[in-house]
Backbone as a ProteinNet text record, in pm:
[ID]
protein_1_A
[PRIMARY]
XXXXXXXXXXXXXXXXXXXXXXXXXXXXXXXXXXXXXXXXXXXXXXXXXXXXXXXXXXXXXXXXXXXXXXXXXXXXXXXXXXXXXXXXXXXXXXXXXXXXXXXXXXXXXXXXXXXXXXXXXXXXXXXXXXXXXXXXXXXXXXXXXXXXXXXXXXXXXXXXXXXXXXXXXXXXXXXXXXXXXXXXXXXXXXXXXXX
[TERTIARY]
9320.6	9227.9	9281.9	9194	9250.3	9275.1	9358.4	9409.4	9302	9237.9	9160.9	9199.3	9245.5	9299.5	9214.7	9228.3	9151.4	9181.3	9041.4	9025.2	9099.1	9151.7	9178	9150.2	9131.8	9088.5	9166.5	9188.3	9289.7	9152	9061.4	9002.4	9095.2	9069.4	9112.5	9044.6	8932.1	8850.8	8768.7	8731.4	8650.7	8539.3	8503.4	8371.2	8274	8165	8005.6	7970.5	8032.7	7985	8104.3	8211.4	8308.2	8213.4	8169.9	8080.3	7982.9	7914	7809.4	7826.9	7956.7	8031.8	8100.7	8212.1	8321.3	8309.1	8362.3	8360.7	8470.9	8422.8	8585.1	8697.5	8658.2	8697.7	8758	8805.1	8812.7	8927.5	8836.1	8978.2	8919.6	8996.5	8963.8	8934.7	8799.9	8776.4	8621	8540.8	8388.7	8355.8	8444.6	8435.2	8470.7	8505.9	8545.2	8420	8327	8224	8099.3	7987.7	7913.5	7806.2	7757.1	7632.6	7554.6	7535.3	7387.5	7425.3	7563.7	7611.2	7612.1	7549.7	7472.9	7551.6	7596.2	7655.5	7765.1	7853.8	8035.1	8070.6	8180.5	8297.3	8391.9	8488.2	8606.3	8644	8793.1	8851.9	9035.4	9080.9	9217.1	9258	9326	9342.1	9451.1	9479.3	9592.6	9441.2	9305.8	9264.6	9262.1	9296.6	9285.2	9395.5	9502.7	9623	9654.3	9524.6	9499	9351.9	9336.5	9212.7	9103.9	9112.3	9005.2	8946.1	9000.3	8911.9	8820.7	8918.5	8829.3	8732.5	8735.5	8620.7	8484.8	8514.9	8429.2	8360.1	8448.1	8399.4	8325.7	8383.8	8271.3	8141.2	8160.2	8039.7	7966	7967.8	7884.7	7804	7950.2	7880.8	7781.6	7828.1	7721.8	7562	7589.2	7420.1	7386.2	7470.6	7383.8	7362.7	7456.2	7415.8	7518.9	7627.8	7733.5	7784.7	7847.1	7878.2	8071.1	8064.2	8210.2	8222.8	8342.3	8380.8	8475.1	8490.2	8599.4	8672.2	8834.6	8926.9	9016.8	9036.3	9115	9202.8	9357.5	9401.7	9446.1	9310.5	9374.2	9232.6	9216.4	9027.1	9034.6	9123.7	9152.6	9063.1	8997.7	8963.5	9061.8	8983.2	9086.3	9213.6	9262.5	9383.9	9334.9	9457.3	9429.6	9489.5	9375.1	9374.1	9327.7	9372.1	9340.2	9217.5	9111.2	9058.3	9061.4	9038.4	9081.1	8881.5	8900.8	8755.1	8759	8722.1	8727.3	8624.9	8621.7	8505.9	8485.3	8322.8	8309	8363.5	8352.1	8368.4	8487.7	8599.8	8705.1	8714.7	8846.9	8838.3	8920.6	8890.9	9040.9	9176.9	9267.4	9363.9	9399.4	9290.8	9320.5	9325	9234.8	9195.6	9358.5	9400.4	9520.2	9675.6	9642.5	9754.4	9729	9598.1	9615.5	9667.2	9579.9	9621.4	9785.7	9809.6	9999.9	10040.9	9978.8	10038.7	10033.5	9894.1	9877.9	9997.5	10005.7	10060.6	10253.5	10283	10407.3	10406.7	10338.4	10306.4	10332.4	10264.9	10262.1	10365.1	10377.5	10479.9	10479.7	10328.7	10333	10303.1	10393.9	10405.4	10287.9	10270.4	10178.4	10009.2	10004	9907.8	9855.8	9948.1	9890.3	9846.7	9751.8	9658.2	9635.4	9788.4	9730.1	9751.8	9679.6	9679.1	9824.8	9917.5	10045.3	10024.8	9954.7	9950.9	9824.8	9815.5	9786.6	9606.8	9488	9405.3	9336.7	9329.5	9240.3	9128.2	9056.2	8902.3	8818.6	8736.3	8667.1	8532	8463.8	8284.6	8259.6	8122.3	8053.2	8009.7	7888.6	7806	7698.6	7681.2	7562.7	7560.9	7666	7683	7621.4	7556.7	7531.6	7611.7	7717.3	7874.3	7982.4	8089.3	8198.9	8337.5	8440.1	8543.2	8655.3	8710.1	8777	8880.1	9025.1	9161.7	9283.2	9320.7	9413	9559.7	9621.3	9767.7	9792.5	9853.1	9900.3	9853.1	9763.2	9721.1	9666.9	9645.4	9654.8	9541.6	9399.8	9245.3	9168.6	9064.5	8934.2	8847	8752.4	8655	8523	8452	8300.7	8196	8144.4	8071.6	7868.5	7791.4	7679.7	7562.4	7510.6	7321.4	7266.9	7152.4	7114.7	6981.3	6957.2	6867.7	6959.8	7037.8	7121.5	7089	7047.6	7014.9	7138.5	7059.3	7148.1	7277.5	7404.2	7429.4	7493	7503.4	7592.9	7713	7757.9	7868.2	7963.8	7908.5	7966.2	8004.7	7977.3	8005.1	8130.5	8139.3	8288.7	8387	8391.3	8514.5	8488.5	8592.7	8587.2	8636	8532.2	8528.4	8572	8638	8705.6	8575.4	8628.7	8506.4	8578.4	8551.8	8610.1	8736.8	8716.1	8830.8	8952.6	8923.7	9061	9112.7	8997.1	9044.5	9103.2	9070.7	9160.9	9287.8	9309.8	9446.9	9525.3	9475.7	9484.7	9545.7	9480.6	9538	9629	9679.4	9728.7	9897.5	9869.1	10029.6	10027.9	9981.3	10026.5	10067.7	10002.1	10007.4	10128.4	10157.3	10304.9	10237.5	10227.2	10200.1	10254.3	10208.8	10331.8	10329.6	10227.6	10238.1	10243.1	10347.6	10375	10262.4	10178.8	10066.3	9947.5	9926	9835.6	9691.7	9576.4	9457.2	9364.2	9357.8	9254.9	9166.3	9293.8	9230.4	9152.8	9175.9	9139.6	9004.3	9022	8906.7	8773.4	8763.8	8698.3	8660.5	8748.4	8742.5	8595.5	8655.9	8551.1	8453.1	8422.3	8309.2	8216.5	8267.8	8155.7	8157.1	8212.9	8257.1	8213.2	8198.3	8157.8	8013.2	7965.9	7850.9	7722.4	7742.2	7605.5	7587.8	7674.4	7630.1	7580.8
17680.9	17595.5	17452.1	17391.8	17179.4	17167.1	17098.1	17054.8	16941.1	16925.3	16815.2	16701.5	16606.6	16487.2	16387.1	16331.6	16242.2	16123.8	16048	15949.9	15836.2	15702.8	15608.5	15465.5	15409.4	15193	15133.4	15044.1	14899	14760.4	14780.9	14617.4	14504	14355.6	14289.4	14216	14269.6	14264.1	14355.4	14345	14435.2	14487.9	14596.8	14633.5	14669.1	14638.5	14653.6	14781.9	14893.2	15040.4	15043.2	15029.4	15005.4	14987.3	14876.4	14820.6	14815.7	14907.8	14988.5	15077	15123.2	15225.2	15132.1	15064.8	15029.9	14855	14814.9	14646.6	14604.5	14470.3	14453.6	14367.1	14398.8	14351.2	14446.4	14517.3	14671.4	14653.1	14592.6	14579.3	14668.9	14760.2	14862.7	14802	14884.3	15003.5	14985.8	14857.9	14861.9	14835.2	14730.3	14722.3	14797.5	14933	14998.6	15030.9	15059.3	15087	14963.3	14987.6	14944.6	14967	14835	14833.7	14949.8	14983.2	15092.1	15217.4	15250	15372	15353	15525.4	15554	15657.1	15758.1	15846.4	15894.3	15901.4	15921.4	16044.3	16068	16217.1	16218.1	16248.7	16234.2	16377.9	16432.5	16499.8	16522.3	16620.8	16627.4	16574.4	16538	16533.9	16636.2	16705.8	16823.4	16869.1	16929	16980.8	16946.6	16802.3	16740.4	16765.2	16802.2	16815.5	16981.9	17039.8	17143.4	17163.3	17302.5	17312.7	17311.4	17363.6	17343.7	17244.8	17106.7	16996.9	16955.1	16962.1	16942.7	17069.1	17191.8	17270.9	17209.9	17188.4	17108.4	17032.7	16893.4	16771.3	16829.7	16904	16994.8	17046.6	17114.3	17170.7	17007	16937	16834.8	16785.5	16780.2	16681.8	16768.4	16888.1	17005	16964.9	16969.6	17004.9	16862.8	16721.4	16586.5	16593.5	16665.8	16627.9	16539.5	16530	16428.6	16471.4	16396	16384.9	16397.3	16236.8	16249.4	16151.3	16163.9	16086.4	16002.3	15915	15817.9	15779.6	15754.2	15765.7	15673.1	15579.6	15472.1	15425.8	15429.7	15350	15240.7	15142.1	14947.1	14919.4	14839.9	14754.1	14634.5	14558.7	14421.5	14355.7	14204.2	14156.4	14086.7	14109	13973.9	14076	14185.2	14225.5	14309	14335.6	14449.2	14601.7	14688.1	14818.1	14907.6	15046.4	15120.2	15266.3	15276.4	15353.8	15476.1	15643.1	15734.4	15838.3	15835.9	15897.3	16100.3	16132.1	16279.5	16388.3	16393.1	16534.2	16656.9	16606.1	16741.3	16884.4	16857.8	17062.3	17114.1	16955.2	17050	17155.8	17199.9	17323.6	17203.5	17251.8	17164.5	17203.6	17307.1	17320.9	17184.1	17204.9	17121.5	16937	16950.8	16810.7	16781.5	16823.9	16814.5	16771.7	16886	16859.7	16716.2	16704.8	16578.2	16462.9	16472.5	16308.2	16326.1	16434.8	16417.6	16338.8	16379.1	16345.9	16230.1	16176.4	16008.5	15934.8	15996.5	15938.6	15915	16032.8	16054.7	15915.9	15909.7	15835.1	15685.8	15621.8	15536.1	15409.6	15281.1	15221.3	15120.4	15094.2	15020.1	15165.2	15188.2	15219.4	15216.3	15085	15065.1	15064.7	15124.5	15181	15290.3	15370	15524.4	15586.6	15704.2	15754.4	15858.5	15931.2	16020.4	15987.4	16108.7	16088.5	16064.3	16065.8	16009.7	15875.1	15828.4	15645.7	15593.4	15549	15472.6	15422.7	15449.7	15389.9	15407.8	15560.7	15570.6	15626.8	15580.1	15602.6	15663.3	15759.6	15799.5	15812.7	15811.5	15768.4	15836.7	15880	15911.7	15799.6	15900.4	15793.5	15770.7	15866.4	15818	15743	15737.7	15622.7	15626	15760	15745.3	15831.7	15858.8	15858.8	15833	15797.3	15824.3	15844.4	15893.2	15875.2	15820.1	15787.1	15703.3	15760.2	15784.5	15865.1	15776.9	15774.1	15687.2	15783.5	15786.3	15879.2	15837.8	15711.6	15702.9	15780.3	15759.3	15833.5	15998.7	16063.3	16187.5	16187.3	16076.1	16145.6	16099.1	16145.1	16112.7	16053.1	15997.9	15965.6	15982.1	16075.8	16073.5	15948.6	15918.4	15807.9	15855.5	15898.9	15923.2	15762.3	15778.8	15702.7	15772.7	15706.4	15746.4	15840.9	15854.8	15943.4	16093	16056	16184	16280	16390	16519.2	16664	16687.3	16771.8	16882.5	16885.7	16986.4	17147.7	17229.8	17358.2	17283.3	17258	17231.9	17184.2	17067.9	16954.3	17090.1	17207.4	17279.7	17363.2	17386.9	17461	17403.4	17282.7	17240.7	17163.1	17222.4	17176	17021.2	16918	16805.8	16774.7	16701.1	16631.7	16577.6	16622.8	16572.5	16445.8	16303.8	16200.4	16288.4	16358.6	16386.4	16469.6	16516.9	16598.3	16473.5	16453	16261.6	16183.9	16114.9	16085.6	16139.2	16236.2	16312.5	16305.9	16342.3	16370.1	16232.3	16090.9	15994.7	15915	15976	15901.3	16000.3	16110.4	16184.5	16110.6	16099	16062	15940.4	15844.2	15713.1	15638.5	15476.8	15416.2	15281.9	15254	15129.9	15000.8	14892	14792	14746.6	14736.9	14709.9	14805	14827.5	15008.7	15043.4	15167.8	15193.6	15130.9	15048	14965.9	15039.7	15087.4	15158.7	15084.7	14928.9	14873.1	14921.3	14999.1	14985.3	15145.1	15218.7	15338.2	15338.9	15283	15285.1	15206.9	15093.8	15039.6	15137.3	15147.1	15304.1	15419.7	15436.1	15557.4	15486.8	15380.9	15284.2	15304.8	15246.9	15233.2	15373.3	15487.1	15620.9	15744	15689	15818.9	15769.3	15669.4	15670.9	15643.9	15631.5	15643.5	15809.7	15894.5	16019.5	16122.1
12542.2	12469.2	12464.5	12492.3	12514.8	12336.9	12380.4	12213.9	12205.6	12061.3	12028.3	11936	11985.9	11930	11835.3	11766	11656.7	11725.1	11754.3	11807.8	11699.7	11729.2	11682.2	11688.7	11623.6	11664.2	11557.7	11605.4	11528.8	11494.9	11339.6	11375.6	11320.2	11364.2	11357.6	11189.7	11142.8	11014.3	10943.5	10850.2	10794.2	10865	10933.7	10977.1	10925.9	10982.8	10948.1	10871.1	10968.7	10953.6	10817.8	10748.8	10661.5	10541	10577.4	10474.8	10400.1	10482.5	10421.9	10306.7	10287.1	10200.7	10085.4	10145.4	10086.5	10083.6	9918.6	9927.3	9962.5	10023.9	10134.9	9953.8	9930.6	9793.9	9681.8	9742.5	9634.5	9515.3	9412.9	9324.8	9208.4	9168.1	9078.9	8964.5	8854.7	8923.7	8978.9	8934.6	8950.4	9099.9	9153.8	9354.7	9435.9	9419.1	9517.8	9615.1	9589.3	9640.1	9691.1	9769.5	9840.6	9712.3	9644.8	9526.4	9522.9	9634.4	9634.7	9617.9	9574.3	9520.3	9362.3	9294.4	9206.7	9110.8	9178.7	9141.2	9182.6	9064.5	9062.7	9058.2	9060	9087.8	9077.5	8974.2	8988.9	9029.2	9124.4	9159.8	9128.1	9160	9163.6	9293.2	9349.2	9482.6	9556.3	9490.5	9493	9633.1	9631.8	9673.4	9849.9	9813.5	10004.2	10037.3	9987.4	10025.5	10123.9	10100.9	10141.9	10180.8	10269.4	10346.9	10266.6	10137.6	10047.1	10032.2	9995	9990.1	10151.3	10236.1	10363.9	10420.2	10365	10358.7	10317.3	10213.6	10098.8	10169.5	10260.2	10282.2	10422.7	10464.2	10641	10589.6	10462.7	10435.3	10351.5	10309.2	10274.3	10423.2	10518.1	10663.4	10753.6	10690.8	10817.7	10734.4	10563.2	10529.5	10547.7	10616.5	10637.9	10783.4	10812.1	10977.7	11008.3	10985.8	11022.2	11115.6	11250.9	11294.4	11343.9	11272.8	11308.9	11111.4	11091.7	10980.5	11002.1	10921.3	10954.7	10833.5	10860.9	10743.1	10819.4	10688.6	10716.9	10565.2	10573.9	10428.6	10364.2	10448.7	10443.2	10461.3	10321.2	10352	10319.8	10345.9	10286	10397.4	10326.3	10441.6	10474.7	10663	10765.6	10726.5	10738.2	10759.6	10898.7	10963.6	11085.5	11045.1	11019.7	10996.4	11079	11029.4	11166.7	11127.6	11167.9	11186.2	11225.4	11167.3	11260.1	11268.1	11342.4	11399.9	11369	11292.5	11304.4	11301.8	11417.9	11494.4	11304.1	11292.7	11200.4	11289.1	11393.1	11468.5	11445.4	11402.1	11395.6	11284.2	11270.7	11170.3	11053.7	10936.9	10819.1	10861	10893.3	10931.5	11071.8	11161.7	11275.9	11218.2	11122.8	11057.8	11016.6	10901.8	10853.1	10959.3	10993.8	11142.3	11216.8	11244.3	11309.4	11253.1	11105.1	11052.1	10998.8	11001	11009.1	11117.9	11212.5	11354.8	11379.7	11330.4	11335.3	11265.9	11120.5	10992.4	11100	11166.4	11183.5	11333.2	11387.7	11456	11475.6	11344.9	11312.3	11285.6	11376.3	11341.4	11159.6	11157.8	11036.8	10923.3	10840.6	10756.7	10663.7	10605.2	10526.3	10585.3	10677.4	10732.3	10805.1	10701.1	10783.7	10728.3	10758.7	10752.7	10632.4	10601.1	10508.5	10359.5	10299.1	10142	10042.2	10148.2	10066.6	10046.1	10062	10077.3	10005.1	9968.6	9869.4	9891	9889.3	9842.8	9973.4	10011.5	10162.9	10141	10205.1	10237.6	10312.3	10298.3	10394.7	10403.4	10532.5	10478.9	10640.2	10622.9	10790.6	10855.3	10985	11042.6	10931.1	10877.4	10799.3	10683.8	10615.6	10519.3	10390.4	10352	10223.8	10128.9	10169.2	10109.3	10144.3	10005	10060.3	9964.5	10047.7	9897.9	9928.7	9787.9	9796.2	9716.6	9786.1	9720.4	9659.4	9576.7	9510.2	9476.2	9536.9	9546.3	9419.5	9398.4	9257.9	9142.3	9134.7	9017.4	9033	9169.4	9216.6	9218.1	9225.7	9207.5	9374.3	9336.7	9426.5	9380.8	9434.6	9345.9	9488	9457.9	9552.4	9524.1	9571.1	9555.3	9650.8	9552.3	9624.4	9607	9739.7	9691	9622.3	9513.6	9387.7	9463	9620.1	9653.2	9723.1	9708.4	9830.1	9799.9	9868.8	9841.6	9700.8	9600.5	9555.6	9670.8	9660.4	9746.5	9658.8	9726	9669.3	9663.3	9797	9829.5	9683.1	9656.9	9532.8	9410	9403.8	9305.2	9307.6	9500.2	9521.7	9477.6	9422.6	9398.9	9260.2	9152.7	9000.2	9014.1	8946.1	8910.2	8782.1	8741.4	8619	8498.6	8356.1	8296.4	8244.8	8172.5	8102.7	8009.3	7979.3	7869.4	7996.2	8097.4	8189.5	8285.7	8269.8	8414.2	8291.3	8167.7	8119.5	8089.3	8049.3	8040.8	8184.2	8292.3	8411.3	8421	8413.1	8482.1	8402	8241.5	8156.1	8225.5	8273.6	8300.7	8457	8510.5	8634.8	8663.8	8587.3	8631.9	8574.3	8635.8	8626.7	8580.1	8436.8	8385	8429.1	8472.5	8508.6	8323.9	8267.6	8100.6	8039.4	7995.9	7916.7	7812.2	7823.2	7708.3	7731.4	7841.7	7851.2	7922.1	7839.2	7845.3	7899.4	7917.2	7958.4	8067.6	8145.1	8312.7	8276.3	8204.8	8183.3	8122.4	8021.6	7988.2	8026.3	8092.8	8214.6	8298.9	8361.1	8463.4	8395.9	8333.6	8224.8	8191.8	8170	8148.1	8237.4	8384.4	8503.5	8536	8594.5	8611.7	8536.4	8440.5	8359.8	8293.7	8239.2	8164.8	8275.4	8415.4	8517.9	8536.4	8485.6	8508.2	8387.8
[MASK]
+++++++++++++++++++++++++++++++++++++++++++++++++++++++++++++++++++++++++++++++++++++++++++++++++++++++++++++++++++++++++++++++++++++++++++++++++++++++++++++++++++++++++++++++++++++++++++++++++++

């Protein structure tokens, strides 16, 4: 059987298809996203760390019809970041393996691919989702259009209510201002009261 490799690109700026999803501006917590997203999700991210979460994310792309997805962990504008292209057909085991392979790969550091790193993103061809993983603090966050179809899928996997995501991100996280709730509760502001 041909081994199947995860395609890769280097842009030199923020892209179009990027953008549709993600603001090239992502400063936590209200810009992470593309305006025309409606509805939030918070997650553990323990689950991507394993086949379960990318079960999850195959079965979302099979009931849209997706294609291929794309995961990248640098959206600054005007920086050069790297894109990784990934075939829905693969299996999650094969998914995983690869973006190790990229990650191990990689000469810039601060641009590789997997969820050890800091603030990566992922979105389809179709663009009316996407998520967005923040290591530091161990979460996810789904991001739907306010028309996207209900799925099963979104139920296989237990979502955080305001009171476990707060707890959740008050043990994980590294204050640069010791005790300092601002960003938390902002967070829970835009995040929790559109749903």
């Amino acid at each position: 059987m041909e081994k199947i490799m995860l395609k890769k690109k280097t842009y030199a700026n923020f892209n179009n298809e990027f953008a549709k999803v993600f603001n090239s501006d992502n400063s936590l917590p209200e810009n992470i996203f593309n305006t025309k997203f409606y509805n939030f999700f918070v997650y553990d991210m323990d689950y991507f760390y394993e086949e379960t979460g990318w079960e999850w994310i195959l079965q979302i792309s099979s009931n849209n019809k997706v294609k291929n997805l794309f995961f990248t962990s640098a959206t600054e504008k005007n920086s050069n970041y790297t894109i990784a292209e990934i075939p829905t057909s693969l299996e999650p085991k094969q998914i995983l393996e690869q973006i190790d392979i990229l990650e191990n790969e990689s000469e810039d550091k601060k641009n590789t691919f997997f969820l050890s790193f800091n603030e990566a993103c992922l979105f389809s061809n179709v663009s009316n989702w996407g998520l967005y993983f923040v290591n530091e603090f161990n979460f996810v966050i789904l991001a739907l259009e306010e028309d996207f179809p209900k799925q099963d899928a979104f139920f296989h996997l237990e979502r955080m209510t305001k009171e476990e995501f707060t707890k959740h991100f008050q043990e994980w996280s590294v204050w640069l201002e010791k005790d300092n709730l601002n960003f938390l509760k902002e967070f829970n502001k835009v995040f929790f009261t559109k749903n």
